Coordinates of C-alpha atoms (C1' of nucleotides) in Angstrom, one line a residue:
Chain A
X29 CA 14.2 -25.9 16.0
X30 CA 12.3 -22.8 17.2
X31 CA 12.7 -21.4 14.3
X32 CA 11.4 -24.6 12.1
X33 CA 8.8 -24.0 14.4
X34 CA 8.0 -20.7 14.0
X35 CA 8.0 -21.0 10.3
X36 CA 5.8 -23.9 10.6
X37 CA 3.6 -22.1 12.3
X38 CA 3.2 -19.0 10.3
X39 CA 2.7 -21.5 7.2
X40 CA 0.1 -23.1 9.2
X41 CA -1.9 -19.5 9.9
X42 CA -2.4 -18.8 6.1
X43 CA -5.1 -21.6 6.5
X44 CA -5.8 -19.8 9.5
X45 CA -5.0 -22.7 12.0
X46 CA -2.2 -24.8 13.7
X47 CA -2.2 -28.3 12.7
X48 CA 0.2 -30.0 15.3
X49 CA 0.3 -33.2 13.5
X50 CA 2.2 -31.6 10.6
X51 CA 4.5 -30.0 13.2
X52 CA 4.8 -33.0 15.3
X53 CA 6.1 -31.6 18.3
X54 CA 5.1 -32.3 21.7
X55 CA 3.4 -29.1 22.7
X56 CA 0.3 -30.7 23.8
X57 CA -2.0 -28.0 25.0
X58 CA -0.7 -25.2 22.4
X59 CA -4.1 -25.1 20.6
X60 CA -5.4 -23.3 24.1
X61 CA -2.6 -21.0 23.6
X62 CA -4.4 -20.0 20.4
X63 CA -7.4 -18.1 21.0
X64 CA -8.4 -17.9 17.2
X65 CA -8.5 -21.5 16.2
X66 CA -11.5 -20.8 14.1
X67 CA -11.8 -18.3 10.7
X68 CA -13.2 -15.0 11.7
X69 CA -15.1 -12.8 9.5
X70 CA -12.5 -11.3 6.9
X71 CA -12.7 -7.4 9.0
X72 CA -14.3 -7.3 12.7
X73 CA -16.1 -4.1 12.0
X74 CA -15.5 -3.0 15.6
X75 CA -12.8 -1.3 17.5
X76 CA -10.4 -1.1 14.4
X77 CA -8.3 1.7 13.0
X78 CA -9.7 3.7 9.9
X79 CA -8.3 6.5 8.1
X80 CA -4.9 8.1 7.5
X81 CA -1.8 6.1 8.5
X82 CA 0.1 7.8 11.8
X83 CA 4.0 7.5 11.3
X84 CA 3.9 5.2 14.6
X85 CA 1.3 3.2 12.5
X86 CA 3.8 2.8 9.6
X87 CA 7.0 2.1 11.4
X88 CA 5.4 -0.7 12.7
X89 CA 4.2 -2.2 10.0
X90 CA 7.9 -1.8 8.7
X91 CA 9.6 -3.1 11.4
X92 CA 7.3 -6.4 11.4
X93 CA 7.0 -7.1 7.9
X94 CA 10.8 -6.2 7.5
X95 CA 11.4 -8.8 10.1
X96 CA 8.8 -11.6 9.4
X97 CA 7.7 -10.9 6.0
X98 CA 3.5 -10.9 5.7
X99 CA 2.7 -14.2 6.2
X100 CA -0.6 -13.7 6.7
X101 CA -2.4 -10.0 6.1
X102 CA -5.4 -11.2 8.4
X103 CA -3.5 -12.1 11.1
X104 CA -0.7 -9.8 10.7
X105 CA -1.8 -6.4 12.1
X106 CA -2.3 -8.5 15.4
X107 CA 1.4 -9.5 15.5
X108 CA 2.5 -5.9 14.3
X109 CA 0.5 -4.5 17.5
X110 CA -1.8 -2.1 14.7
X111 CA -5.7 -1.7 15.3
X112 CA -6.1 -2.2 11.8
X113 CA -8.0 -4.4 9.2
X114 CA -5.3 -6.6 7.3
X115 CA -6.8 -5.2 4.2
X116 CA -5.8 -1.7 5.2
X117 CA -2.4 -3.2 6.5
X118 CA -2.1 -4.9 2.9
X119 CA -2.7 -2.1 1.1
X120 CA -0.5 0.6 2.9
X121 CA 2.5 -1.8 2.7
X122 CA 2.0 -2.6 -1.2
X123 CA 1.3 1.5 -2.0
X124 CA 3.6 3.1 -0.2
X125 CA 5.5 1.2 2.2
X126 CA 7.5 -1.8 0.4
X127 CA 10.6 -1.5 -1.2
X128 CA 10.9 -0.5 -4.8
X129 CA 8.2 2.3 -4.5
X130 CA 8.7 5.5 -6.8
X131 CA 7.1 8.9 -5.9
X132 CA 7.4 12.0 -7.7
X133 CA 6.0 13.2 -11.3
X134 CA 5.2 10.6 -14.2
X135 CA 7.8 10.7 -16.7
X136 CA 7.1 11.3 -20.2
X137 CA 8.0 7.6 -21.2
X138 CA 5.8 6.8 -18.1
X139 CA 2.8 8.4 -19.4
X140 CA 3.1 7.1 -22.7
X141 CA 2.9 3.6 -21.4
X142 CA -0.2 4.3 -19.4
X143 CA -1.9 6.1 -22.3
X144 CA -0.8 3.5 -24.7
X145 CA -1.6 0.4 -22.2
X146 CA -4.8 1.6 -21.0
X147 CA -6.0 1.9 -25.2
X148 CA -5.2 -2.0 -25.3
X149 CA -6.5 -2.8 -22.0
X150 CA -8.8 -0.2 -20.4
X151 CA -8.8 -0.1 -16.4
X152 CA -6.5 -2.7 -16.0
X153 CA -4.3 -0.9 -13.5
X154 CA -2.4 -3.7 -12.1
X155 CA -1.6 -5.0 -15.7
X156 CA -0.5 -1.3 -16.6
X157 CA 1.3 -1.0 -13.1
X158 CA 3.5 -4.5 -14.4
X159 CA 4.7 -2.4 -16.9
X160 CA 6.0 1.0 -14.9
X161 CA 8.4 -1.0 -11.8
X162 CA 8.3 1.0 -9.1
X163 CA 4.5 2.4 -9.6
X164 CA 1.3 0.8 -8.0
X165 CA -2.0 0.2 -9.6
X166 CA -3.6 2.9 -7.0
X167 CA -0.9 5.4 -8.3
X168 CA -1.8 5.0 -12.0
X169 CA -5.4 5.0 -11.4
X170 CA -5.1 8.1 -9.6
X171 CA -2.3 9.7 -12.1
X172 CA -4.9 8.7 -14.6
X173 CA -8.3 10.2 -13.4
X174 CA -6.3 13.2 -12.1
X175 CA -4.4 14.1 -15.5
X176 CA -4.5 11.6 -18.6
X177 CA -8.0 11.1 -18.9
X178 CA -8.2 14.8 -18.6
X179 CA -5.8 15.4 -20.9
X180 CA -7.1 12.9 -23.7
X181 CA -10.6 14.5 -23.1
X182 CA -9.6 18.0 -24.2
X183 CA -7.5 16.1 -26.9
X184 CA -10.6 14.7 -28.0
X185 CA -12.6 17.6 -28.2
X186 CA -9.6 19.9 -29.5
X187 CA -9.6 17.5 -32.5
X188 CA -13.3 17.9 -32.9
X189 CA -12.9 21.4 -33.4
X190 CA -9.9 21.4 -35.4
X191 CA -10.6 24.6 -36.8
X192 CA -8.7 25.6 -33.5
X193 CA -5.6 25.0 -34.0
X194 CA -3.6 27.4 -32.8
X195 CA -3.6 26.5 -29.3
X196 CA -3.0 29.9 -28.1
X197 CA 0.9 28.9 -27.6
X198 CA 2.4 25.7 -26.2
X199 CA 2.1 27.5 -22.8
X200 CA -1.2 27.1 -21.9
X201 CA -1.3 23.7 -22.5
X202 CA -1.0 21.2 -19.8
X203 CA 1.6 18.2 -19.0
X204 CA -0.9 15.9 -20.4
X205 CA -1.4 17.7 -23.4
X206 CA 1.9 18.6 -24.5
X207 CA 2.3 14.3 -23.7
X208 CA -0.3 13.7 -26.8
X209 CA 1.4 15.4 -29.4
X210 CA 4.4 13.0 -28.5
X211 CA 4.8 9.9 -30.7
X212 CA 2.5 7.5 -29.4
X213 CA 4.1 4.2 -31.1
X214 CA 6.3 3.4 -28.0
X215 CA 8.6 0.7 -27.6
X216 CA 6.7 -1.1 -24.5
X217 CA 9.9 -3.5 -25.0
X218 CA 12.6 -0.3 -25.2
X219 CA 11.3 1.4 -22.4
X220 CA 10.8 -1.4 -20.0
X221 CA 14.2 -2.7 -20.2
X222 CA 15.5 1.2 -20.0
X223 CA 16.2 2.8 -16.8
X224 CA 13.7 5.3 -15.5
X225 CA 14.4 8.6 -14.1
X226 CA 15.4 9.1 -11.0
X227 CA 12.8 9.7 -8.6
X228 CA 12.9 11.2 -4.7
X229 CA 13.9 8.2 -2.2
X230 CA 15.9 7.5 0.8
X231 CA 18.8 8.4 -1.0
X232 CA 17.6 12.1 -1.4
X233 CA 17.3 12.5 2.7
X234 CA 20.3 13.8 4.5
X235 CA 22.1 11.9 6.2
X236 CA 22.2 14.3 9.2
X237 CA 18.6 14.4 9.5
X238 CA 18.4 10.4 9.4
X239 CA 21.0 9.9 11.6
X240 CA 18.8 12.1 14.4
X241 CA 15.6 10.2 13.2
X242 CA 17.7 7.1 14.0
X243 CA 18.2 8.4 17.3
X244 CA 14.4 9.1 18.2
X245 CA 13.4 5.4 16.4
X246 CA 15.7 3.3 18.8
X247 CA 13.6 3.7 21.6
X248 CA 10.2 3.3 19.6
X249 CA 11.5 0.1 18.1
X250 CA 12.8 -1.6 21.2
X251 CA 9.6 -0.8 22.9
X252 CA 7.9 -2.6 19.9
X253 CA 9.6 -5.6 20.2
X254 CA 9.0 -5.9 23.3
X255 CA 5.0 -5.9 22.6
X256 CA 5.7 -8.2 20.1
X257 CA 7.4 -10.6 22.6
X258 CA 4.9 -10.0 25.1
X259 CA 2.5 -11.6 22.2
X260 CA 4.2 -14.5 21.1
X261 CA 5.1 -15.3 25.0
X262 CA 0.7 -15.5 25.0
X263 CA 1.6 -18.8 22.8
X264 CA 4.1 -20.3 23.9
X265 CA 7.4 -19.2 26.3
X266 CA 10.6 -21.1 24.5
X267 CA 9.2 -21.0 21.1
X268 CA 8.6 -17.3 20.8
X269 CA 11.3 -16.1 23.8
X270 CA 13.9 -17.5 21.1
X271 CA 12.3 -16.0 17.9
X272 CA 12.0 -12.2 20.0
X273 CA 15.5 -13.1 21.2
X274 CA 16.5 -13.5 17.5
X275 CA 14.3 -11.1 16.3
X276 CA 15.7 -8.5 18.9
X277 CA 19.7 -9.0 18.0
X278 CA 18.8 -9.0 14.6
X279 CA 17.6 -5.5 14.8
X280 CA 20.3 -4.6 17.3
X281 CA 22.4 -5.5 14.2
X282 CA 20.8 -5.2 11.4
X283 CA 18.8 -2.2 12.1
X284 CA 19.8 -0.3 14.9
X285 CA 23.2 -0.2 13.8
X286 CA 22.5 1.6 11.0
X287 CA 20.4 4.4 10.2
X288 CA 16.8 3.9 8.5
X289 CA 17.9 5.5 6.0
X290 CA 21.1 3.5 4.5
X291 CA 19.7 1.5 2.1
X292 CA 22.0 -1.0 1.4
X293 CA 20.6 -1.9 4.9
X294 CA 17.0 -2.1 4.3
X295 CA 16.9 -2.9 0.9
X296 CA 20.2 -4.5 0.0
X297 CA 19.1 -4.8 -3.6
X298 CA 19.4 -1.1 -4.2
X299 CA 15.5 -0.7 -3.4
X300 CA 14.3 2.7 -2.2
X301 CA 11.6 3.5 0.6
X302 CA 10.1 5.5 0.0
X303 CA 6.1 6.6 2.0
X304 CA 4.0 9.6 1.7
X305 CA 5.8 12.8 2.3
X306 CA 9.5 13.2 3.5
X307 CA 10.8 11.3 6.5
X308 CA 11.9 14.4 7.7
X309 CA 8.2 15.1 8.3
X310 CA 6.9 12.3 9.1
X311 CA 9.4 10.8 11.1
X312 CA 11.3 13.7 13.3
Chain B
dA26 C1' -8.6 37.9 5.5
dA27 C1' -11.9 34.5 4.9
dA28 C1' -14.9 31.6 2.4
dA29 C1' -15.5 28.9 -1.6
dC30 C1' -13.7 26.1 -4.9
dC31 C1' -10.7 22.7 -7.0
dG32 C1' -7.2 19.2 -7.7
dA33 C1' -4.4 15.5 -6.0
dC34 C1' -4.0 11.5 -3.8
dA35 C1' -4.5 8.4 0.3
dA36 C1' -7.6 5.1 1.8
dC37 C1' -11.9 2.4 2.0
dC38 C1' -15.4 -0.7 0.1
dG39 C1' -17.1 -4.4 -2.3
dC40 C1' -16.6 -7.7 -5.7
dC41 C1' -14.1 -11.4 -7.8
dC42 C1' -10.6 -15.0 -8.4
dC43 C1' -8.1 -18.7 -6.9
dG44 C1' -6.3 -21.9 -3.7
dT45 C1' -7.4 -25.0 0.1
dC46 C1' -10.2 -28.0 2.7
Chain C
dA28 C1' -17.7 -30.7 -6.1
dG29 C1' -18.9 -27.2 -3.3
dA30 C1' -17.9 -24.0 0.5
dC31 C1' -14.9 -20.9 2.4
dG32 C1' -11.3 -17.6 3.1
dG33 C1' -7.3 -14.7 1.7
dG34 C1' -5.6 -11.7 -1.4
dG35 C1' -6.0 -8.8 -5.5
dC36 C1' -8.3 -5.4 -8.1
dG37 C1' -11.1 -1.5 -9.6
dG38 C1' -14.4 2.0 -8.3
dT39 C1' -15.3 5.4 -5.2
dT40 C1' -15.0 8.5 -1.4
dG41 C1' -12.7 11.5 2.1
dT42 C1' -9.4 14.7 3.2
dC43 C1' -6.0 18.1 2.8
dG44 C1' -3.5 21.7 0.7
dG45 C1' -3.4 25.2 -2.7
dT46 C1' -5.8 28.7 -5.5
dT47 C1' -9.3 31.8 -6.6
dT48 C1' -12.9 35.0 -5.5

DNA sequence: AAAACCGACAACCGCCCCGTC
DNA sequence: AGACGGGGCGGTTGTCGGTTT
């Protein structure tokens, strides 16, 4: 029933309000629980977060959206106890916080796809970024401005003065260019079904070092929840006492008793999680 | 050793599209 | 049908670390 509830409600805040008819339930005076019946401007310019993500920042965001999924990216970072716009909460989770991210060098098969795609489609980064799983738009864009276009630049002016062509040796030449002399008719079909290479994940941490972050996170996390009761008891006792007291033994067992870093835990589709540096610094 | 420079990339901003009311 | 808001997207900027002078 609470849980109906909840989920009823969390539908009910992508438009932003409650609408108790739908939920029939006899919770009379819950609208005065609410203190945002009405849409607010899309980012109150005052008083929130900007700039780098802290590790307490990201954790977090984990733990809710690991939890309760993001129903809602306005309303979310209120939930998940972060000062930050929902924009900024969006887009940290989708770049570098979801499952399924890769990090690490662009393979060569990689490249080619972005070269190749952004011929056909110019700066469409999220339609390149359907093509590479694992990679966002922001990550291509910057791979892109940082080496490719730089690359196909010299490329470009190298062929204009093709009276050069001795390169002075294959040494001097950089990633990108060595990528251009490669084939450029790629199998978009070949290499999309075909496994990438490996990249740097949760996997690649030790287990020693993740056991001790564990350690250092239990506390963090418990405290969290906690706040994040404290929150939904502002709306209303039973419903939200029962989703924290769910919420709470579901990280008790789903979380806490394993490290952050097994991923069959986390991600038991064989996702990685992967965020900007190593957990090891980040997280220790 | 320190300042200047440069590259890489994380993050913000503003616009646009689409769904909902 | 039009207004509004959320989310997505692309451009741009800021910051940090490494390299060069």
């Amino acid at each position: 029933m609470c849980h109906l509830l909840r989920l009823a409600i969390l539908q009910s805040s992508n438009q932003s309000y409650i609408n108790l008819n739908k939920l029939e339930l006899g919770v009379q005076d819950f609208q005065s629980h609410i203190p945002e019946m009405v849409r607010t401007p899309c980012c109150e310019k005052t008083g929130l977060k900007k700039g780098a993500w802290t590790p307490e920042e990201d954790k977090k965001l984990v733990a809710y959206i690991t939890r309760y999924g993001h129903w809602n990216w306005r309303e979310l970072p209120k939930f998940a106890g972060l000062s930050r716009c929902g924009k900024s909460c969006r887009l940290r989770w989708m770049n570098y916080l979801r499952p399924n991210i890769r990090r690490g060098n662009f393979s060569r098969e990689e490249e080619e796809i972005i070269i190749n795609m952004h011929q056909a489609l110019g700066n469409k980064w999220a339609a390149i970024a359907e093509k590479l799983p694992g990679r966002t738009d922001n990550e291509i864009k910057n791979h892109w401005h940082t080496n490719l276009k730089k690359g196909l630049k010299q490329e470009l002016s190298s062929s204009e003065s093709k009276s050069d062509t001795s390169l002075s040796g294959s040494e001097c030449k950089t990633n990108s260019e060595q990528e251009l002399e490669l084939s450029t008719t790629v199998s978009l079909q070949t290499l999309e079904s075909s496994p990438l290479s490996p990249v740097p994940s949760l996997s690649d941490f030790s287990s020693s070092s993740t056991d001790s972050m564990f350690a250092t996170n239990t506390d963090w996390l418990a405290h969290e929840y906690t706040v994040l009761a404290d929150r939904f008891a502002e709306f209303n006792g039973d419903l939200w006492t029962e989703s924290y007291e769910a919420g709470n033994s579901y990280i008790q067992e789903n979380f806490f008793s394993h490290t952050w870093a097994d991923p069959e835990t986390l991600f038991p589709h064989g996702e990685s999680f992967c965020t900007y540096g190593s957990y090891e610094d980040n997280y220790m």
